[in-house]
Tab-separated table of C-alpha atoms in Angstrom:
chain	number	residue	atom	x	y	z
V	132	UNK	CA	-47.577	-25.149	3.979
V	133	UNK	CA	-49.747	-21.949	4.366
V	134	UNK	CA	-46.957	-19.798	3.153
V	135	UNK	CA	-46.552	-22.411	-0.292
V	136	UNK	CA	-50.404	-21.819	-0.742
V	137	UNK	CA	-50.271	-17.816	-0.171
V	138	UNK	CA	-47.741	-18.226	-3.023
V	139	UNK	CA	-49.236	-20.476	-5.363
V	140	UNK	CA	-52.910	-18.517	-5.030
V	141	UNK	CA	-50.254	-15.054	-5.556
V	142	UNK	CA	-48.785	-16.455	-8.686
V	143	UNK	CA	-52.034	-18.065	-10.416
V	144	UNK	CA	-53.694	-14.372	-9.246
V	145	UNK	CA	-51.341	-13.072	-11.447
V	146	UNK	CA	-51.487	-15.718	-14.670
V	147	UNK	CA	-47.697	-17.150	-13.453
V	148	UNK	CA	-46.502	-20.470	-14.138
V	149	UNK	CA	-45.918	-22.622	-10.958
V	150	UNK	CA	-44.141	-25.731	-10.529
V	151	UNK	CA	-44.715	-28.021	-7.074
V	152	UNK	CA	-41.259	-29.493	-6.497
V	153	UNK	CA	-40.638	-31.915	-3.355
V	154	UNK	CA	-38.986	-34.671	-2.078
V	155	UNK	CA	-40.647	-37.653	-1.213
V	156	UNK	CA	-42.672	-37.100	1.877
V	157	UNK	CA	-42.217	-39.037	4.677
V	158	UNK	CA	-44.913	-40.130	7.534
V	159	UNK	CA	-42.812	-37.958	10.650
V	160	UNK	CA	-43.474	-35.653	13.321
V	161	UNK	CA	-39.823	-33.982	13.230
V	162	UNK	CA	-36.511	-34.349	12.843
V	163	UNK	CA	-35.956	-37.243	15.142
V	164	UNK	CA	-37.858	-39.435	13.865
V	165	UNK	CA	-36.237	-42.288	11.944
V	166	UNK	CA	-39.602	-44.221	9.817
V	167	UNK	CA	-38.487	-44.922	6.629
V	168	UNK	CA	-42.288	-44.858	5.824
V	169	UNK	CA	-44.205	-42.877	3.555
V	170	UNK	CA	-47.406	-40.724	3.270
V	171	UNK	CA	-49.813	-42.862	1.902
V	172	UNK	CA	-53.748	-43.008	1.564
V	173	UNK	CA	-53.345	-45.610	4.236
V	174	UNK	CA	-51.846	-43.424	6.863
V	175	UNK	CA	-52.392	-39.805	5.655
V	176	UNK	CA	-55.362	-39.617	4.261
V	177	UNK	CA	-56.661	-36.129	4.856
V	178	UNK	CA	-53.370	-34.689	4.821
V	179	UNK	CA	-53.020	-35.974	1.333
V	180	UNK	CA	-56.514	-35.176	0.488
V	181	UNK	CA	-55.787	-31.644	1.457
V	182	UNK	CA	-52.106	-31.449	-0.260
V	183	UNK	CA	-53.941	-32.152	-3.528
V	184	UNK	CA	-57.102	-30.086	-2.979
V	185	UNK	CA	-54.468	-26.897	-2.451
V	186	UNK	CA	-51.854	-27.386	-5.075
V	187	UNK	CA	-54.996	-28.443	-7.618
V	188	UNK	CA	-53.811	-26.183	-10.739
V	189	UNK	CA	-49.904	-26.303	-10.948
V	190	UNK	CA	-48.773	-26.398	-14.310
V	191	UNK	CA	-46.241	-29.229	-13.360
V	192	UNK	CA	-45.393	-31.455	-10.424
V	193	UNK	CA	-41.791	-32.048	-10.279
V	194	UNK	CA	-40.747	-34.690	-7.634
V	195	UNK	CA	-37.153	-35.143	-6.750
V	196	UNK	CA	-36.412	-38.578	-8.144
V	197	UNK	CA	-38.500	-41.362	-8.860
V	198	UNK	CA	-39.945	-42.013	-5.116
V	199	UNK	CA	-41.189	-38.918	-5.061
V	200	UNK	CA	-43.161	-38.895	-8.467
V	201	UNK	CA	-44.956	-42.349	-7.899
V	202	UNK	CA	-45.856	-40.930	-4.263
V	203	UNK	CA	-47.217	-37.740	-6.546
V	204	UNK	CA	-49.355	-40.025	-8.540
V	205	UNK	CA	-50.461	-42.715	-6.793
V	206	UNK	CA	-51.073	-41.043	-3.314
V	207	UNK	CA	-51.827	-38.020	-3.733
V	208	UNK	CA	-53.450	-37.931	-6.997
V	209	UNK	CA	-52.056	-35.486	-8.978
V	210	UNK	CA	-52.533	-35.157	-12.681
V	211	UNK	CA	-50.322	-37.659	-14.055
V	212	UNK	CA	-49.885	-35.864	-17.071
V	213	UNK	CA	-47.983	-33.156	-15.607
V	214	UNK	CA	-46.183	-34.927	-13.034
V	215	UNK	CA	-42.076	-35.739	-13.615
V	216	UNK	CA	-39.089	-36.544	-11.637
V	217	UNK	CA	-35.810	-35.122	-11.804
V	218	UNK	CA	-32.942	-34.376	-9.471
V	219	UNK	CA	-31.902	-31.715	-6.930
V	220	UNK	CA	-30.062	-28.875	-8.796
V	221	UNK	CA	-26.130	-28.096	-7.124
V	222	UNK	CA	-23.738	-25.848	-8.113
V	223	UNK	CA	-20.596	-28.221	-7.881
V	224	UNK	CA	-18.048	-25.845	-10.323
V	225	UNK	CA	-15.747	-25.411	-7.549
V	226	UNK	CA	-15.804	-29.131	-6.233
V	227	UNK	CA	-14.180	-30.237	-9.546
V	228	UNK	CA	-11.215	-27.990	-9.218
V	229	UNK	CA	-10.137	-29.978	-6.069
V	230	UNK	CA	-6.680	-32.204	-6.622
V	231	UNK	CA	-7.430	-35.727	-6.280
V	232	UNK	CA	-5.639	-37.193	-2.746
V	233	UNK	CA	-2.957	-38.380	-3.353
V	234	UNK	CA	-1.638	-39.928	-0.072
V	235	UNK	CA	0.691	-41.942	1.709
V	236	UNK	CA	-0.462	-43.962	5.050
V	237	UNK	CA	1.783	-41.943	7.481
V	238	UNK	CA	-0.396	-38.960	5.897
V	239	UNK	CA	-3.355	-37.034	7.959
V	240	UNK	CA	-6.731	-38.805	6.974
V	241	UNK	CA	-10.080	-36.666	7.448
V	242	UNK	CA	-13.184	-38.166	7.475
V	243	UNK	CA	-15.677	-35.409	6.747
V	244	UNK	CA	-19.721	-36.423	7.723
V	245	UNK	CA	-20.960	-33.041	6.304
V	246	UNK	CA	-24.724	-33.686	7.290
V	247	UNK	CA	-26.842	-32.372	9.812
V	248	UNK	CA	-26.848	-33.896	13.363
V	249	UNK	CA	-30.153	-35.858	13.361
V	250	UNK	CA	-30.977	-39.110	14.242
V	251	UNK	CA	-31.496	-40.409	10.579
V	252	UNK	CA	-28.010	-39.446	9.990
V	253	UNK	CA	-26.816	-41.050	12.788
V	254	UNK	CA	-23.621	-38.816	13.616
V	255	UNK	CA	-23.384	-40.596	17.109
V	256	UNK	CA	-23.086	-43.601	14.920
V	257	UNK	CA	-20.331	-42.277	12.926
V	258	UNK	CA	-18.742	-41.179	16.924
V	259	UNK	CA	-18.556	-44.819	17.166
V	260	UNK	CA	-16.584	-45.741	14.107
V	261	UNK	CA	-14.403	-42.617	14.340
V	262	UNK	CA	-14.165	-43.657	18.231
V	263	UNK	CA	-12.250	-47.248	16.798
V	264	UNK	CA	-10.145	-45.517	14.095
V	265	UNK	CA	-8.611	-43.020	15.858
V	266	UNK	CA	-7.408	-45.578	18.684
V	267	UNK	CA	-5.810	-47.212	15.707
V	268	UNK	CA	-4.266	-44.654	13.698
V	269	UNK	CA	-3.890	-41.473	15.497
V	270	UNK	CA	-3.428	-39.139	12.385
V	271	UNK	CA	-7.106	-39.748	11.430
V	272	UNK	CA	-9.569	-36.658	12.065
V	273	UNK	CA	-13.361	-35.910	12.515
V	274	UNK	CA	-14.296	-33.085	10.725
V	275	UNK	CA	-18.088	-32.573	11.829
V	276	UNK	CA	-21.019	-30.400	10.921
V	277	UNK	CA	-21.927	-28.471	14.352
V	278	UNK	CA	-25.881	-28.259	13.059
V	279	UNK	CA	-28.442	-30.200	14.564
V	280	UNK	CA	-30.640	-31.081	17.534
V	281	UNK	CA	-28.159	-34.134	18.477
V	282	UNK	CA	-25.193	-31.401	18.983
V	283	UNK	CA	-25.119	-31.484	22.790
V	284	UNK	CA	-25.250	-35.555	22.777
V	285	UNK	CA	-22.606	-35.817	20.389
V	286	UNK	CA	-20.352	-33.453	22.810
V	287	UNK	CA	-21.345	-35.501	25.388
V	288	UNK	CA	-20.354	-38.588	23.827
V	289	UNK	CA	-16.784	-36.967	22.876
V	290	UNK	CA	-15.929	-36.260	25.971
V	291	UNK	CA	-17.098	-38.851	27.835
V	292	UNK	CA	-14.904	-41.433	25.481
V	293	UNK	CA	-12.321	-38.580	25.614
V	294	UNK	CA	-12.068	-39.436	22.030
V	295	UNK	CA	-9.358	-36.725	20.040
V	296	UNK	CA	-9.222	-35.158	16.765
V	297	UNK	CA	-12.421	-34.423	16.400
V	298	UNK	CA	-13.568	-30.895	14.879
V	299	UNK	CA	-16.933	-28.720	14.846
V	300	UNK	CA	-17.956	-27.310	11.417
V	301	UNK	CA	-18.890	-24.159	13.011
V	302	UNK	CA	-16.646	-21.179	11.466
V	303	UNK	CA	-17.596	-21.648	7.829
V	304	UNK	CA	-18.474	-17.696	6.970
V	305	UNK	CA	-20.237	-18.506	3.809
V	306	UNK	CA	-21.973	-20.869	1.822
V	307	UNK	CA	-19.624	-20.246	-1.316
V	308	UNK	CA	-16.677	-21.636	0.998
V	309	UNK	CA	-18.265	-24.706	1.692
V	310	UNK	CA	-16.409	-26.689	-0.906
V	311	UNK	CA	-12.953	-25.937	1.391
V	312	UNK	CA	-13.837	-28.567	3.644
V	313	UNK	CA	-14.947	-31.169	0.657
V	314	UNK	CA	-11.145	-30.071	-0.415
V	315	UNK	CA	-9.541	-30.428	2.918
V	316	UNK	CA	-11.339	-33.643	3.538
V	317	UNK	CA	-10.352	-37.098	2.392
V	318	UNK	CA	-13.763	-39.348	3.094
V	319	UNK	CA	-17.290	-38.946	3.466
V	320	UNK	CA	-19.357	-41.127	5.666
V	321	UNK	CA	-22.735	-41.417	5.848
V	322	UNK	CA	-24.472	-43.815	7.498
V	323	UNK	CA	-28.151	-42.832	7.180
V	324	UNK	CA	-31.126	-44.756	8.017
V	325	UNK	CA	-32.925	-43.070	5.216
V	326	UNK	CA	-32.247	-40.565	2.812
V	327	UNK	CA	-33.327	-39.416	-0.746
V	328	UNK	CA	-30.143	-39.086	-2.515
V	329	UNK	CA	-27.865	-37.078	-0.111
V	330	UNK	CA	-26.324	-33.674	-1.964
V	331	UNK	CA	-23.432	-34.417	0.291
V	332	UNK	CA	-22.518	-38.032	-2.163
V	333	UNK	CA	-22.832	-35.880	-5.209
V	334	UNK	CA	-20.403	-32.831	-3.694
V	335	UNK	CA	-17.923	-35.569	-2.742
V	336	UNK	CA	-18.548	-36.937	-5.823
V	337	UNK	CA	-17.451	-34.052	-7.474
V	338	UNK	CA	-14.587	-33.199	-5.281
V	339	UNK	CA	-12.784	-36.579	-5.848
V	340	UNK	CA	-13.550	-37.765	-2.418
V	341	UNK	CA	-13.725	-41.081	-0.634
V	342	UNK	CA	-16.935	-42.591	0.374
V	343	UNK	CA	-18.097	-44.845	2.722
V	344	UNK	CA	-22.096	-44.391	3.463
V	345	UNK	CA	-25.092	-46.637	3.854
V	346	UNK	CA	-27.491	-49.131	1.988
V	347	UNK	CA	-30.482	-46.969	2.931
V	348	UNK	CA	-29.982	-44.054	0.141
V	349	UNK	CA	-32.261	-43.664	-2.623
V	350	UNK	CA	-31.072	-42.505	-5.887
V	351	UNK	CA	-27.974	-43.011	-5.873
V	352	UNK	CA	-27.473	-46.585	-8.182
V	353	UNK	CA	-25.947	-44.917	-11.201
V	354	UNK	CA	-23.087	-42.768	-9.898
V	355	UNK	CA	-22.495	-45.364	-6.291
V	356	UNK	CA	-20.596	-48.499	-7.243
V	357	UNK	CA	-19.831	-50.539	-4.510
V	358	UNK	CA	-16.011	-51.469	-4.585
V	359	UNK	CA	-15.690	-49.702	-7.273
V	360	UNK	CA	-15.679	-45.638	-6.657
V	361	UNK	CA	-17.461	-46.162	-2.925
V	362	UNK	CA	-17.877	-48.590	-0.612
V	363	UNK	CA	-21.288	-49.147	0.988
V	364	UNK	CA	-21.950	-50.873	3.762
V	365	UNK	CA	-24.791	-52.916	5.990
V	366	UNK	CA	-25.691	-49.928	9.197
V	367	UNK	CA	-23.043	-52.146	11.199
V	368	UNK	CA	-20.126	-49.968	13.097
V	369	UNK	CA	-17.490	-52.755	12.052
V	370	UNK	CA	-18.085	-52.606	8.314
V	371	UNK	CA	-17.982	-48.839	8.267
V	372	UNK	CA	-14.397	-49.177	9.944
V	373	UNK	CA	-13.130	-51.920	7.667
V	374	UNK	CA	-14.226	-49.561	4.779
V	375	UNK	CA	-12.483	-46.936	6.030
V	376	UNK	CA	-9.111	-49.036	6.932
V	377	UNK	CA	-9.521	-50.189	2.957
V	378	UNK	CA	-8.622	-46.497	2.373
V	379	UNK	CA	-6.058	-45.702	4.306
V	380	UNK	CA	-4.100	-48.748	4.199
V	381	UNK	CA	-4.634	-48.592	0.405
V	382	UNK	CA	-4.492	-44.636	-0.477
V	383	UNK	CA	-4.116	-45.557	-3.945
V	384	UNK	CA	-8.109	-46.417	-3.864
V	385	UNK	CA	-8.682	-42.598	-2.931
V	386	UNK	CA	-7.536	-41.417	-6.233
V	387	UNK	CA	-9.002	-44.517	-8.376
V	388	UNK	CA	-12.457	-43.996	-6.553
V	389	UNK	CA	-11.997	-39.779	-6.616
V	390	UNK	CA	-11.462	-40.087	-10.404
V	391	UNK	CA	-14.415	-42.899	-11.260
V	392	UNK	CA	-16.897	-40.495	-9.211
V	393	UNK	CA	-15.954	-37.522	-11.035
V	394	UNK	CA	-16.845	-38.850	-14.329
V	395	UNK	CA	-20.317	-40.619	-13.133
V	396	UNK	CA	-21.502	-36.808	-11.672
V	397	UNK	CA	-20.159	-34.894	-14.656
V	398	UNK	CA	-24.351	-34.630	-15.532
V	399	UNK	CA	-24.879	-32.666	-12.515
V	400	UNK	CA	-22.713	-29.727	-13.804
V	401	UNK	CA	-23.929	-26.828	-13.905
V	402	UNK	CA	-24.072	-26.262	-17.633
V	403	UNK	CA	-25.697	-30.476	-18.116
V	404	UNK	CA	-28.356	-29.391	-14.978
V	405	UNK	CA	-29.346	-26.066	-16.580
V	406	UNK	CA	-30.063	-28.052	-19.930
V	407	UNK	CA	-32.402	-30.916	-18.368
V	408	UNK	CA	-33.956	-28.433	-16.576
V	409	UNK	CA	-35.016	-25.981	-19.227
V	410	UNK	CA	-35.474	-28.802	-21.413
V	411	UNK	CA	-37.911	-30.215	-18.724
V	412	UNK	CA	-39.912	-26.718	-18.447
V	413	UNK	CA	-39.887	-26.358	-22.315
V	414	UNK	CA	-41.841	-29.663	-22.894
V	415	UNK	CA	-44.529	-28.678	-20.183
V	416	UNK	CA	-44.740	-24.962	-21.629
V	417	UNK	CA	-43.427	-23.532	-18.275
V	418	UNK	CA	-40.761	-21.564	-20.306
């Protein structure tokens, strides 16, 4: 916060556009905690109070998504005429070059949960499922992401279940080669007690990927059709594992799913982003 003020005074100092963008934002003390709730007037008063006294001025308030922007109006009391929604820009180019899977169930099938190890992600959650489906078909594998403060529970937790074929995402040497493990994977799971649209759906989206995540994910109604190109589930281990089983005793839903998500994310291209974007700016005379 003091460094987004030193900013904003900086840029107004020197007659620069500014544009407030956030997420919604949520009433937590860190990382660990798993309220769903808001900031509101209710609970947050002088933090809110504050937020609006020291962004006062911004040419536009851009919330990402529709929580966001009523949480911008109604709680904090920005201008409402210069407050908007849209979505978090991604560059997902490289995503779309990945084949579809095409599989067979004697194949290798990875289940990728590509988001930080936090307790609203629940990754000891998704130890659980994994935990079940490997004792049932041993070619399955874990790919995990190795950031997080829940790393050294969710060793624990491996070893003491001695549970196999599970891998640390921990040797990635760039951001630009993320997309290799979207392409190396086969499904995403998520089972998040909260989140605002995960970027992880949309890169999965884009790569042709299974997915299997949770009821508790904003923003996502328009490209997530249940049973149709994802399957989402109640936060219950046992319908996370029959989703998964629905893919790899029936690979042929990989590619039908991979190649309905492709088509309902083709708007979050880069060259469709770019457009809204500018388009967005242009109508609030930031460009």
């Amino acid at each position: 916060m003091k460094w987004h003020l030193i900013i904003f005074k900086l840029a107004k100092l020197f007659n620069k556009k500014v544009v407030f963008l956030s997420e919604p934002l949520r009433y937590v003390k860190s990382d660990r905690d798993q309220s769903n709730d808001l900031r509101t007037l209710k609970n947050s008063e002088k933090e809110l109070n504050v937020l609006n006294k020291f962004f006062r001025g911004a040419d536009l308030y851009l919330g990402m998504g529709q929580v966001a922007q009523k949480q911008f109006i109604e709680e904090i009391g920005f201008d409402i005429e210069k407050v908007n929604w849209t979505s978090y820009p991604q560059d997902l180019e490289e995503y779309y070059t990945h084949p579809l899977r095409v599989k067979n169930k004697s194949d290798v099938f990875r289940i990728l949960f590509a988001n930080r190890l936090i307790d609203r992600y629940q990754p000891l959650f998704v130890l659980k499922v994994f935990e079940e489906i490997v004792e049932k078909y041993p070619n399955t594998e874990l790919l995990m992401n190795s950031d997080g403060p829940l790393h050294s529970e969710c060793v624990a937790y491996i070893n003491n279940k001695q549970i196999k074929n599970v891998k640390f995402l921990n040797q990635i040497d760039s951001w630009n080669n993320m997309h290799l493990i979207y392409k190396d994977s086969d499904i995403l799971i998520l089972p998040a007690t909260y989140s605002n649209g995960n970027g992880t759906i949309y890169e999965a989206r884009a790569s042709g990927m299974g997915v299997v995540m949770s009821n508790q994910i904003n923003h996502i109604e328009y490209h997530s059709k249940n049973n149709i190109n994802c399957f989402i589930c109640e936060l219950k281990v046992e319908d996370f594992i029959k989703s998964i089983v629905k893919y790899i005793e029936n690979p042929e839903i990989l590619v039908s799913h991979g190649e309905i998500s492709r088509k309902l994310v083709e708007e979050r291209k880069n060259e469709n982003t770019a457009k809204e974007y500018f388009e967005l700016f242009q109508n609030y005379g930031i460009v």
